[in-house]
Amino acid sequence: MASITLTGSLLDPDGFVSIGDQVRFTHKSNTGSTIKSAVSVITIPPSGNYNITLQYGIVRVEYKDILTGVYKDVGVVTVNQDNPATTLPELLNAAVPPSSQEMIEFQAILADCVQEANNASQSAAEAEQAVVDIEALTGQQTTTELINSSTSYDADKVLETSGFNAAGDGCAGKWKQNGVTGQTPSQTPAQTGKATFNDGNGNQWELVREKNDIHLSKLGAKEGDDITDIFKAAVSEIANNGGKIKLPYALEDNPCKISSTVTIRSDVTVYGESVFNSWLKQEDNANTNLLNAQNRDNNCFRDFSVDLNGSNNTAGNSINAGDCTKLKLINLSIKDAIKNIVLIQDCTDFNMSNVSAYGGGYYPDDNRGYELAGVENFNIKNISTKDYTGAGINLSRCNNGVLSGLNFTRDFSQGFTNGFAGVRFSNSSSNITLGDFYI
C-alpha cells in the first residue's frame, strides 16, 4: 500500500520536547487497504523524535497535549503522491489539490455525513464535525466545477472556491446559495447577466462581496478574453446602488477585449491594477465607445489602460461622457485612438489627471485629442500625447477651469487643414487658466 513517511522532532511553544503529547490520525476515506474510520495514534517519546508512516487517503489529524488531555482538531489533509510533506508541520501546511476522482468521493462523503446527521443513533456533535471536515475539502473545487455540480446544498450555504477555471488562477471567490431555485442549470455569470451563477440543479448562487465591490475576475473575466458580457453583468448587479468594479489583470500584449459599449451607472468607480497591469482593447471592427456615462453623477475611471485599436476600427472613444457631474479620470493610458482620445460633453465638476495617450489619429482633419465641449468647472493636470496625429486638447463652450502640466508632442510637418494646435479654445470658452505646459 502506498504511503508517506514523516520524521522529525516535536517541540512545545517554549522550545522544550513535547514528551507524552499524542497525535491521532483518522482515515476519512476507503483508500487501498485502509478503511474509513481507521485510527492510529503516536505518543511523543522522551527524545521528542517521531517516525510515522501514513497510508494514502483523506486523513483527519488531531493533537492532544499532556497538559490539557484533550484532542483538538488541527486539520484534514490529502495524503498522496503529490503531497511533499516529510514532517508533521509540513503535512498540516501542505495544500494538495484533490483529483477529479477525489472530488467525487468528497461530495459523496458529504452527502453521507448529512444523512448520518439526521440519524438519531449518531452523535450530533460527531456528525457536525464530519460535515465540517469534508466541506473543507469540497471547498477546493473551482467555480466552474461548482457551476456544473449536481450536489445539493441548503439555502444560505457559503462556499469558497479555489479559482474560477483552475485552482490558483487568481479568480477564487465566495459564493452563497441564495435560495432561488428552478433556474436554467449550469449558467455562468456572463449568461445570467448578474454576479450570480446557476449550479447543475438550477439553484442560484450569488457572489459574496464587501461594500458592493465586484472583481470581474471572480465572475470569470481573464486576460485575452472578450469580457463585455461579464462587465455588463457587474454593472447590472450594482444597479443604482453604487459601488466599484475592478478590471482583471491583463498585460498590453494579452488584453481583455471589449466588443460593445459598457454603460456605467451613477456612483460607480471602474478601476484596474495599474496602467501597466490592466488593459482593455476594442475588438476589431467593433467601432464603439468602450465606456459610456450619460446623465450620471459621481463616476471615476482610474488605474487602467485602453487600446482603441484604431487601425482596425473606424469609430469609438475610450470614455464617452455627457451631462455628468463630478466625473474623474485618473491614471489612465490610451493607445491608438481613432479620432478623439476622450469625449466629455456638457459636464460639470470634471477632473482629469495623469492621463497619457500615444499613437493613433486616423482622421487628420478632425482629430481633436482630449475633447471637452460645454464643460463647466474643471481641473485638468498632467496630461500628455505622443505620436498622436491631431490636437492635444480641444475646448469648446468650456468655462471656469484650470489646465496645467500639459505635454503634447506632434509632428507639425504633416500639416492640418483645420489648424488644430496643442491647445484650442473655441465657441466662447472663458475664464480658463493655462499654465506649466510644453507643446
Tab-separated table of C-alpha atoms in Angstrom:
chain	number	residue	atom	x	y	z
A	1	MET	CA	0.000	0.000	0.000
A	2	ALA	CA	1.371	3.432	-0.958
A	3	SER	CA	2.323	5.695	1.921
A	4	ILE	CA	4.410	8.667	3.008
A	5	THR	CA	6.841	8.800	5.927
A	6	LEU	CA	7.092	11.705	8.367
A	7	THR	CA	10.100	12.122	10.652
A	8	GLY	CA	11.303	14.867	12.960
A	9	SER	CA	11.074	16.168	16.494
A	10	LEU	CA	8.169	17.960	18.144
A	11	LEU	CA	8.654	20.931	20.478
A	12	ASP	CA	6.238	22.937	22.619
A	13	PRO	CA	5.939	26.769	22.304
A	14	ASP	CA	8.764	27.209	24.816
A	15	GLY	CA	11.129	25.082	22.749
A	16	PHE	CA	11.029	22.034	25.008
A	17	VAL	CA	10.393	18.477	23.807
A	18	SER	CA	6.659	17.675	23.791
A	19	ILE	CA	7.068	14.472	25.816
A	20	GLY	CA	3.846	12.494	26.189
A	21	ASP	CA	1.829	14.540	23.681
A	22	GLN	CA	-0.211	12.459	21.248
A	23	VAL	CA	-1.173	12.788	17.584
A	24	ARG	CA	-4.211	10.886	16.308
A	25	PHE	CA	-4.819	10.128	12.605
A	26	THR	CA	-8.312	9.102	11.425
A	27	HIS	CA	-8.907	7.982	7.850
A	28	LYS	CA	-11.962	9.651	6.316
A	29	SER	CA	-11.996	7.603	3.124
A	30	ASN	CA	-11.776	3.995	1.973
A	31	THR	CA	-8.417	4.006	0.199
A	32	GLY	CA	-6.472	0.901	-0.804
A	33	SER	CA	-6.298	-1.465	2.160
A	34	THR	CA	-7.222	1.208	4.708
A	35	ILE	CA	-10.896	1.619	5.542
A	36	LYS	CA	-12.753	4.726	6.570
A	37	SER	CA	-12.665	5.401	10.365
A	38	ALA	CA	-9.361	3.521	10.843
A	39	VAL	CA	-7.362	5.241	13.607
A	40	SER	CA	-3.694	5.326	14.533
A	41	VAL	CA	-2.075	7.184	17.449
A	42	ILE	CA	1.530	8.102	18.187
A	43	THR	CA	2.935	9.283	21.523
A	44	ILE	CA	5.955	11.581	21.549
A	45	PRO	CA	8.818	9.762	23.379
A	46	PRO	CA	11.363	11.405	25.750
A	47	SER	CA	13.686	12.048	22.809
A	48	GLY	CA	10.957	14.089	21.098
A	49	ASN	CA	11.592	12.269	17.830
A	50	TYR	CA	8.873	10.639	15.775
A	51	ASN	CA	8.757	8.376	12.727
A	52	ILE	CA	5.308	7.952	11.180
A	53	THR	CA	4.133	6.079	8.113
A	54	LEU	CA	0.759	7.268	6.768
A	55	GLN	CA	-1.181	5.346	4.142
A	56	TYR	CA	-2.652	7.273	1.196
A	57	GLY	CA	-6.103	8.742	1.757
A	58	ILE	CA	-8.045	11.608	3.296
A	59	VAL	CA	-6.831	11.913	6.869
A	60	ARG	CA	-8.085	13.926	9.824
A	61	VAL	CA	-5.311	14.982	12.205
A	62	GLU	CA	-5.896	15.691	15.928
A	63	TYR	CA	-3.423	16.728	18.631
A	64	LYS	CA	-3.566	16.199	22.409
A	65	ASP	CA	-1.036	17.819	24.674
A	66	ILE	CA	-0.259	16.253	28.031
A	67	LEU	CA	-1.378	19.306	30.000
A	68	THR	CA	-4.975	19.544	28.744
A	69	GLY	CA	-5.503	15.881	27.912
A	70	VAL	CA	-7.986	16.861	25.193
A	71	TYR	CA	-7.731	16.114	21.489
A	72	LYS	CA	-8.026	19.190	19.273
A	73	ASP	CA	-8.723	19.080	15.545
A	74	VAL	CA	-5.784	20.546	13.574
A	75	GLY	CA	-6.773	19.745	10.009
A	76	VAL	CA	-7.921	17.390	7.273
A	77	VAL	CA	-5.238	16.555	4.708
A	78	THR	CA	-4.881	14.634	1.472
A	79	VAL	CA	-2.076	12.072	1.629
A	80	ASN	CA	-0.968	11.081	-1.863
A	81	GLN	CA	1.966	11.152	-4.259
A	82	ASP	CA	1.593	14.924	-4.720
A	83	ASN	CA	1.995	15.669	-1.026
A	84	PRO	CA	5.618	16.803	-0.456
A	85	ALA	CA	5.442	16.680	3.357
A	86	THR	CA	8.241	14.964	5.292
A	87	THR	CA	7.362	16.339	8.758
A	88	LEU	CA	4.155	16.839	10.745
A	89	PRO	CA	4.122	20.660	10.334
A	90	GLU	CA	4.743	20.292	6.610
A	91	LEU	CA	1.852	17.844	6.387
A	92	LEU	CA	-0.526	20.314	8.001
A	93	ASN	CA	0.710	23.195	5.834
A	94	ALA	CA	0.657	21.285	2.545
A	95	ALA	CA	-2.215	22.265	0.260
A	96	VAL	CA	-2.725	19.323	-2.097
A	97	PRO	CA	-5.489	19.899	-4.678
A	98	PRO	CA	-7.714	16.830	-4.868
A	99	SER	CA	-8.040	14.942	-8.125
A	100	SER	CA	-11.316	14.815	-10.002
A	101	GLN	CA	-11.971	11.332	-8.641
A	102	GLU	CA	-11.261	12.544	-5.112
A	103	MET	CA	-13.657	15.439	-5.568
A	104	ILE	CA	-16.407	12.975	-6.459
A	105	GLU	CA	-15.546	10.985	-3.347
A	106	PHE	CA	-15.595	14.130	-1.201
A	107	GLN	CA	-19.065	15.051	-2.390
A	108	ALA	CA	-20.327	11.527	-1.795
A	109	ILE	CA	-18.882	11.575	1.719
A	110	LEU	CA	-20.504	14.933	2.372
A	111	ALA	CA	-23.890	13.561	1.341
A	112	ASP	CA	-23.368	10.570	3.645
A	113	CYS	CA	-22.471	12.890	6.520
A	114	VAL	CA	-25.606	14.953	6.050
A	115	GLN	CA	-27.699	11.772	6.061
A	116	GLU	CA	-25.923	10.492	9.133
A	117	ALA	CA	-26.518	13.795	10.914
A	118	ASN	CA	-30.244	13.026	10.645
A	119	ASN	CA	-29.747	9.586	12.122
A	120	ALA	CA	-30.668	9.616	15.803
A	121	SER	CA	-28.230	6.830	16.545
A	122	GLN	CA	-25.251	9.052	15.697
A	123	SER	CA	-23.888	11.731	17.949
A	124	ALA	CA	-24.908	15.168	16.644
A	125	ALA	CA	-21.514	16.585	17.502
A	126	GLU	CA	-19.671	13.868	15.585
A	127	ALA	CA	-21.878	14.295	12.523
A	128	GLU	CA	-21.362	18.054	12.513
A	129	GLN	CA	-17.595	17.649	12.720
A	130	ALA	CA	-17.646	15.146	9.858
A	131	VAL	CA	-19.526	17.613	7.656
A	132	VAL	CA	-17.018	20.344	8.511
A	133	ASP	CA	-14.109	18.060	7.631
A	134	ILE	CA	-15.436	17.160	4.213
A	135	GLU	CA	-16.576	20.679	3.371
A	136	ALA	CA	-13.009	21.800	3.931
A	137	LEU	CA	-12.106	19.516	1.043
A	138	THR	CA	-15.025	20.320	-1.262
A	139	GLY	CA	-14.091	23.992	-0.847
A	140	GLN	CA	-11.083	23.246	-3.006
A	141	GLN	CA	-13.279	22.966	-6.104
A	142	THR	CA	-13.301	25.707	-8.721
A	143	THR	CA	-16.265	27.958	-9.520
A	144	THR	CA	-16.641	26.184	-12.866
A	145	GLU	CA	-16.840	22.822	-11.092
A	146	LEU	CA	-19.469	24.233	-8.727
A	147	ILE	CA	-21.456	25.577	-11.697
A	148	ASN	CA	-21.505	22.070	-13.183
A	149	SER	CA	-22.048	20.286	-9.858
A	150	SER	CA	-25.304	18.491	-9.045
A	151	THR	CA	-24.536	18.328	-5.319
A	152	SER	CA	-27.410	19.828	-3.302
A	153	TYR	CA	-26.850	22.464	-0.619
A	154	ASP	CA	-29.225	24.277	1.700
A	155	ALA	CA	-30.149	27.908	1.114
A	156	ASP	CA	-27.661	30.439	2.570
A	157	LYS	CA	-24.814	27.949	2.221
A	158	VAL	CA	-21.497	29.742	1.527
A	159	LEU	CA	-18.610	28.035	-0.284
A	160	GLU	CA	-15.225	29.485	-1.182
A	161	THR	CA	-13.792	28.233	-4.454
A	162	SER	CA	-10.097	27.817	-5.275
A	163	GLY	CA	-10.323	29.654	-8.625
A	164	PHE	CA	-12.774	30.166	-11.482
A	165	ASN	CA	-11.461	27.825	-14.189
A	166	ALA	CA	-8.498	26.308	-12.347
A	167	ALA	CA	-7.224	26.224	-8.779
A	168	GLY	CA	-4.891	29.118	-8.111
A	169	ASP	CA	-5.837	31.109	-11.227
A	170	GLY	CA	-6.386	34.237	-9.100
A	171	CYS	CA	-10.158	34.154	-9.604
A	172	ALA	CA	-11.253	32.481	-6.362
A	173	GLY	CA	-14.445	33.761	-4.774
A	174	LYS	CA	-17.005	33.210	-2.049
A	175	TRP	CA	-20.451	32.219	-3.293
A	176	LYS	CA	-23.745	31.969	-1.415
A	177	GLN	CA	-26.677	29.757	-2.355
A	178	ASN	CA	-29.369	32.438	-2.222
A	179	GLY	CA	-32.432	30.180	-2.142
A	180	VAL	CA	-33.532	30.883	-5.740
A	181	THR	CA	-34.302	27.578	-7.482
A	182	GLY	CA	-35.716	26.367	-10.776
A	183	GLN	CA	-33.227	28.276	-12.945
A	184	THR	CA	-31.558	27.085	-16.138
A	185	PRO	CA	-28.869	24.660	-14.924
A	186	SER	CA	-25.132	25.377	-15.199
A	187	GLN	CA	-25.224	29.043	-16.205
A	188	THR	CA	-22.177	31.313	-15.760
A	189	PRO	CA	-22.374	34.974	-14.619
A	190	ALA	CA	-21.967	36.055	-18.255
A	191	GLN	CA	-25.096	34.027	-19.045
A	192	THR	CA	-27.209	35.068	-16.027
A	193	GLY	CA	-26.312	38.729	-16.596
A	194	LYS	CA	-25.516	39.402	-12.936
A	195	ALA	CA	-22.951	38.451	-10.294
A	196	THR	CA	-24.664	35.059	-9.982
A	197	PHE	CA	-24.453	31.575	-11.434
A	198	ASN	CA	-26.731	28.546	-11.517
A	199	ASP	CA	-25.414	25.154	-10.475
A	200	GLY	CA	-26.212	21.831	-12.133
A	201	ASN	CA	-29.519	21.605	-10.240
A	202	GLY	CA	-30.677	25.059	-11.351
A	203	ASN	CA	-30.068	26.551	-7.915
A	204	GLN	CA	-28.717	30.106	-7.933
A	205	TRP	CA	-25.559	31.308	-6.177
A	206	GLU	CA	-24.564	34.944	-5.665
A	207	LEU	CA	-21.115	36.438	-5.208
A	208	VAL	CA	-20.312	37.409	-1.627
A	209	ARG	CA	-18.646	40.813	-1.741
A	210	GLU	CA	-17.703	43.674	0.536
A	211	LYS	CA	-19.087	47.200	0.132
A	212	ASN	CA	-20.542	46.433	-3.314
A	213	ASP	CA	-17.058	45.933	-4.777
A	214	ILE	CA	-17.100	43.454	-7.675
A	215	HIS	CA	-13.893	41.979	-9.112
A	216	LEU	CA	-14.586	40.892	-12.681
A	217	SER	CA	-12.038	38.081	-12.307
A	218	LYS	CA	-14.309	36.413	-9.738
A	219	LEU	CA	-17.025	36.310	-12.404
A	220	GLY	CA	-14.685	34.579	-14.847
A	221	ALA	CA	-13.099	37.531	-16.686
A	222	LYS	CA	-9.476	36.934	-17.616
A	223	GLU	CA	-6.776	38.308	-19.876
A	224	GLY	CA	-7.137	37.563	-23.569
A	225	ASP	CA	-10.930	37.049	-23.390
A	226	ASP	CA	-13.839	39.216	-24.503
A	227	ILE	CA	-15.165	40.337	-21.114
A	228	THR	CA	-18.034	42.530	-22.366
A	229	ASP	CA	-20.873	40.342	-21.064
A	230	ILE	CA	-19.189	39.844	-17.695
A	231	PHE	CA	-18.538	43.589	-17.399
A	232	LYS	CA	-22.205	44.309	-18.142
A	233	ALA	CA	-23.274	41.667	-15.618
A	234	ALA	CA	-21.334	43.504	-12.908
A	235	VAL	CA	-22.930	46.836	-13.881
A	236	SER	CA	-26.378	45.203	-13.756
A	237	GLU	CA	-25.635	43.680	-10.352
A	238	ILE	CA	-24.627	47.015	-8.836
A	239	ALA	CA	-27.715	48.615	-10.419
A	240	ASN	CA	-28.347	52.041	-8.874
A	241	ASN	CA	-26.785	51.234	-5.519
A	242	GLY	CA	-23.290	52.497	-6.363
A	243	GLY	CA	-20.081	50.541	-5.971
A	244	LYS	CA	-16.753	49.611	-7.546
A	245	ILE	CA	-15.867	47.375	-10.477
A	246	LYS	CA	-12.309	46.070	-10.646
A	247	LEU	CA	-10.837	45.112	-14.001
A	248	PRO	CA	-8.805	41.885	-14.307
A	249	TYR	CA	-5.046	41.597	-14.504
A	250	ALA	CA	-4.155	41.807	-18.204
A	251	LEU	CA	-0.968	42.949	-19.886
A	252	GLU	CA	-0.703	45.009	-23.063
A	253	ASP	CA	0.177	42.025	-25.250
A	254	ASN	CA	-2.786	39.973	-23.974
A	255	PRO	CA	-5.530	42.481	-23.053
A	256	CYS	CA	-9.150	41.933	-22.127
A	257	LYS	CA	-11.392	42.623	-25.133
A	258	ILE	CA	-14.483	44.856	-25.354
A	259	SER	CA	-16.842	44.331	-28.306
A	260	SER	CA	-19.758	46.653	-27.446
A	261	THR	CA	-20.342	49.699	-25.261
A	262	VAL	CA	-20.458	49.198	-21.491
A	263	THR	CA	-22.709	51.869	-19.960
A	264	ILE	CA	-21.824	52.805	-16.391
A	265	ARG	CA	-24.381	53.940	-13.816
A	266	SER	CA	-24.115	56.700	-11.204
A	267	ASP	CA	-21.822	56.395	-8.180
A	268	VAL	CA	-19.665	53.721	-9.813
A	269	THR	CA	-15.868	53.585	-9.918
A	270	VAL	CA	-14.157	51.466	-12.574
A	271	TYR	CA	-10.544	50.707	-11.661
A	272	GLY	CA	-7.700	48.349	-12.519
A	273	GLU	CA	-4.484	47.012	-11.061
A	274	SER	CA	-2.484	49.825	-12.724
A	275	VAL	CA	-1.917	51.328	-16.175
A	276	PHE	CA	0.634	48.557	-16.732
A	277	ASN	CA	-1.363	45.587	-15.471
A	278	SER	CA	-4.992	46.184	-16.522
A	279	TRP	CA	-5.500	46.598	-20.276
A	280	LEU	CA	-8.748	46.835	-22.252
A	281	LYS	CA	-8.776	46.637	-26.040
A	282	GLN	CA	-11.510	47.401	-28.554
A	283	GLU	CA	-12.231	44.322	-30.667
A	284	ASP	CA	-11.580	44.539	-34.384
A	285	ASN	CA	-14.477	46.229	-36.216
A	286	ALA	CA	-16.375	46.914	-33.003
A	287	ASN	CA	-16.492	50.646	-33.825
A	288	THR	CA	-17.889	51.525	-30.419
A	289	ASN	CA	-17.290	53.698	-27.387
A	290	LEU	CA	-15.814	51.390	-24.775
A	291	LEU	CA	-17.068	53.054	-21.593
A	292	ASN	CA	-20.110	55.301	-21.620
A	293	ALA	CA	-21.643	57.529	-18.925
A	294	GLN	CA	-24.682	59.654	-19.773
A	295	ASN	CA	-26.669	61.709	-17.224
A	296	ARG	CA	-24.653	60.222	-14.383
A	297	ASP	CA	-23.239	61.521	-11.102
A	298	ASN	CA	-20.062	60.642	-9.213
A	299	ASN	CA	-18.210	58.405	-11.643
A	300	CYS	CA	-14.493	57.652	-11.559
A	301	PHE	CA	-12.286	55.810	-14.061
A	302	ARG	CA	-8.759	55.121	-12.828
A	303	ASP	CA	-5.655	52.955	-12.977
A	304	PHE	CA	-6.025	51.126	-16.291
A	305	SER	CA	-5.116	51.380	-19.982
A	306	VAL	CA	-7.158	51.279	-23.181
A	307	ASP	CA	-6.070	50.198	-26.657
A	308	LEU	CA	-8.646	51.681	-29.050
A	309	ASN	CA	-7.204	49.565	-31.867
A	310	GLY	CA	-7.651	52.432	-34.312
A	311	SER	CA	-6.035	50.617	-37.216
A	312	ASN	CA	-8.862	48.045	-37.151
A	313	ASN	CA	-11.820	50.324	-36.316
A	314	THR	CA	-13.430	53.456	-37.735
A	315	ALA	CA	-15.081	54.858	-34.591
A	316	GLY	CA	-15.026	54.755	-30.821
A	317	ASN	CA	-13.721	56.649	-27.790
A	318	SER	CA	-12.148	55.196	-24.699
A	319	ILE	CA	-14.523	57.138	-22.431
A	320	ASN	CA	-17.600	58.979	-23.676
A	321	ALA	CA	-19.450	61.065	-21.077
A	322	GLY	CA	-22.333	63.519	-21.387
A	323	ASP	CA	-24.429	65.549	-18.929
A	324	CYS	CA	-22.491	64.176	-15.961
A	325	THR	CA	-21.474	65.794	-12.674
A	326	LYS	CA	-18.429	65.029	-10.557
A	327	LEU	CA	-16.631	62.922	-13.171
A	328	LYS	CA	-12.991	61.882	-12.628
A	329	LEU	CA	-10.391	60.363	-14.965
A	330	ILE	CA	-7.224	59.457	-13.062
A	331	ASN	CA	-4.074	57.498	-14.004
A	332	LEU	CA	-5.132	56.315	-17.449
A	333	SER	CA	-3.285	55.491	-20.668
A	334	ILE	CA	-4.965	55.484	-24.097
A	335	LYS	CA	-3.314	53.907	-27.132
A	336	ASP	CA	-4.061	54.124	-30.869
A	337	ALA	CA	-7.118	56.419	-30.737
A	338	ILE	CA	-9.294	56.523	-33.854
A	339	LYS	CA	-10.160	60.223	-33.627
A	340	ASN	CA	-10.803	61.583	-30.126
A	341	ILE	CA	-8.920	60.273	-27.116
A	342	VAL	CA	-11.797	61.002	-24.722
A	343	LEU	CA	-15.042	62.907	-25.334
A	344	ILE	CA	-16.563	64.864	-22.434
A	345	GLN	CA	-19.702	66.894	-23.186
A	346	ASP	CA	-21.914	69.172	-21.069
A	347	CYS	CA	-20.451	68.020	-17.758
A	348	THR	CA	-19.812	69.967	-14.539
A	349	ASP	CA	-17.136	69.450	-11.888
A	350	PHE	CA	-14.807	67.480	-14.139
A	351	ASN	CA	-11.332	66.371	-13.051
A	352	MET	CA	-8.699	64.670	-15.202
A	353	SER	CA	-5.138	63.978	-14.080
A	354	ASN	CA	-2.179	61.778	-15.025
A	355	VAL	CA	-3.625	60.686	-18.356
A	356	SER	CA	-1.419	59.897	-21.355
A	357	ALA	CA	-2.129	58.992	-24.966
A	358	TYR	CA	0.128	57.753	-27.720
A	359	GLY	CA	-0.224	56.721	-31.335
A	360	GLY	CA	-3.367	56.912	-33.424
A	361	GLY	CA	-5.328	59.718	-35.009
A	362	TYR	CA	-6.717	58.397	-38.286
A	363	TYR	CA	-8.736	61.463	-39.388
A	364	PRO	CA	-6.113	64.249	-39.551
A	365	ASP	CA	-8.637	66.986	-40.398
A	366	ASP	CA	-10.803	66.247	-37.377
A	367	ASN	CA	-8.665	64.700	-34.629
A	368	ARG	CA	-9.493	66.677	-31.503
A	369	GLY	CA	-7.427	64.758	-28.938
A	370	TYR	CA	-8.874	65.249	-25.465
A	371	GLU	CA	-12.165	66.905	-26.441
A	372	LEU	CA	-14.259	68.893	-23.984
A	373	ALA	CA	-17.483	70.592	-25.072
A	374	GLY	CA	-19.750	72.556	-22.755
A	375	VAL	CA	-17.766	71.604	-19.644
A	376	GLU	CA	-18.069	73.824	-16.546
A	377	ASN	CA	-15.762	73.904	-13.528
A	378	PHE	CA	-12.892	71.643	-14.482
A	379	ASN	CA	-9.357	70.903	-13.347
A	380	ILE	CA	-7.032	69.182	-15.812
A	381	LYS	CA	-3.402	68.456	-14.975
A	382	ASN	CA	-0.549	66.242	-16.101
A	383	ILE	CA	-1.959	65.033	-19.407
A	384	SER	CA	0.087	64.208	-22.487
A	385	THR	CA	0.109	62.923	-26.053
A	386	LYS	CA	2.918	61.345	-28.034
A	387	ASP	CA	2.949	60.424	-31.716
A	388	TYR	CA	-0.763	61.214	-31.913
A	389	THR	CA	-1.853	62.826	-35.190
A	390	GLY	CA	-4.143	65.627	-34.041
A	391	ALA	CA	-4.788	68.340	-31.483
A	392	GLY	CA	-3.647	67.975	-27.914
A	393	ILE	CA	-6.815	69.248	-26.240
A	394	ASN	CA	-9.829	70.986	-27.753
A	395	LEU	CA	-12.158	73.094	-25.573
A	396	SER	CA	-15.466	74.344	-26.942
A	397	ARG	CA	-18.039	76.232	-24.831
A	398	CYS	CA	-15.982	75.477	-21.715
A	399	ASN	CA	-15.845	77.805	-18.716
A	400	ASN	CA	-14.191	78.126	-15.324
A	401	GLY	CA	-11.274	75.755	-15.453
A	402	VAL	CA	-7.576	75.196	-14.947
A	403	LEU	CA	-5.133	73.471	-17.319
A	404	SER	CA	-1.626	72.644	-16.084
A	405	GLY	CA	1.162	70.174	-16.655
A	406	LEU	CA	0.370	69.643	-20.357
A	407	ASN	CA	2.879	67.875	-22.593
A	408	PHE	CA	1.912	67.428	-26.243
A	409	THR	CA	4.335	66.093	-28.850
A	410	ARG	CA	3.290	66.272	-32.508
A	411	ASP	CA	4.855	66.300	-35.973
A	412	PHE	CA	3.719	69.624	-37.443
A	413	SER	CA	5.350	68.820	-40.778
A	414	GLN	CA	2.328	66.719	-41.751
A	415	GLY	CA	0.070	69.771	-41.984
A	416	PHE	CA	-3.524	70.110	-40.783
A	417	THR	CA	-6.167	71.988	-42.779
A	418	ASN	CA	-8.219	72.800	-39.683
A	419	GLY	CA	-5.302	74.481	-37.961
A	420	PHE	CA	-5.564	72.411	-34.759
A	421	ALA	CA	-2.694	73.006	-32.350
A	422	GLY	CA	-1.680	71.767	-28.934
A	423	VAL	CA	-4.461	73.637	-27.097
A	424	ARG	CA	-7.500	75.069	-28.892
A	425	PHE	CA	-10.238	77.275	-27.430
A	426	SER	CA	-13.433	77.956	-29.382
A	427	ASN	CA	-17.090	78.973	-29.145
A	428	SER	CA	-16.911	81.487	-26.302
A	429	SER	CA	-14.843	79.437	-23.857
A	430	SER	CA	-13.926	81.722	-20.949
A	431	ASN	CA	-12.306	82.071	-17.539
A	432	ILE	CA	-9.712	79.350	-18.158
A	433	THR	CA	-6.223	79.390	-16.658
A	434	LEU	CA	-3.419	77.762	-18.669
A	435	GLY	CA	-0.009	77.188	-17.139
A	436	ASP	CA	3.010	74.868	-16.971
A	437	PHE	CA	2.811	73.326	-20.429
A	438	TYR	CA	5.080	72.009	-23.171
A	439	ILE	CA	3.961	71.749	-26.787
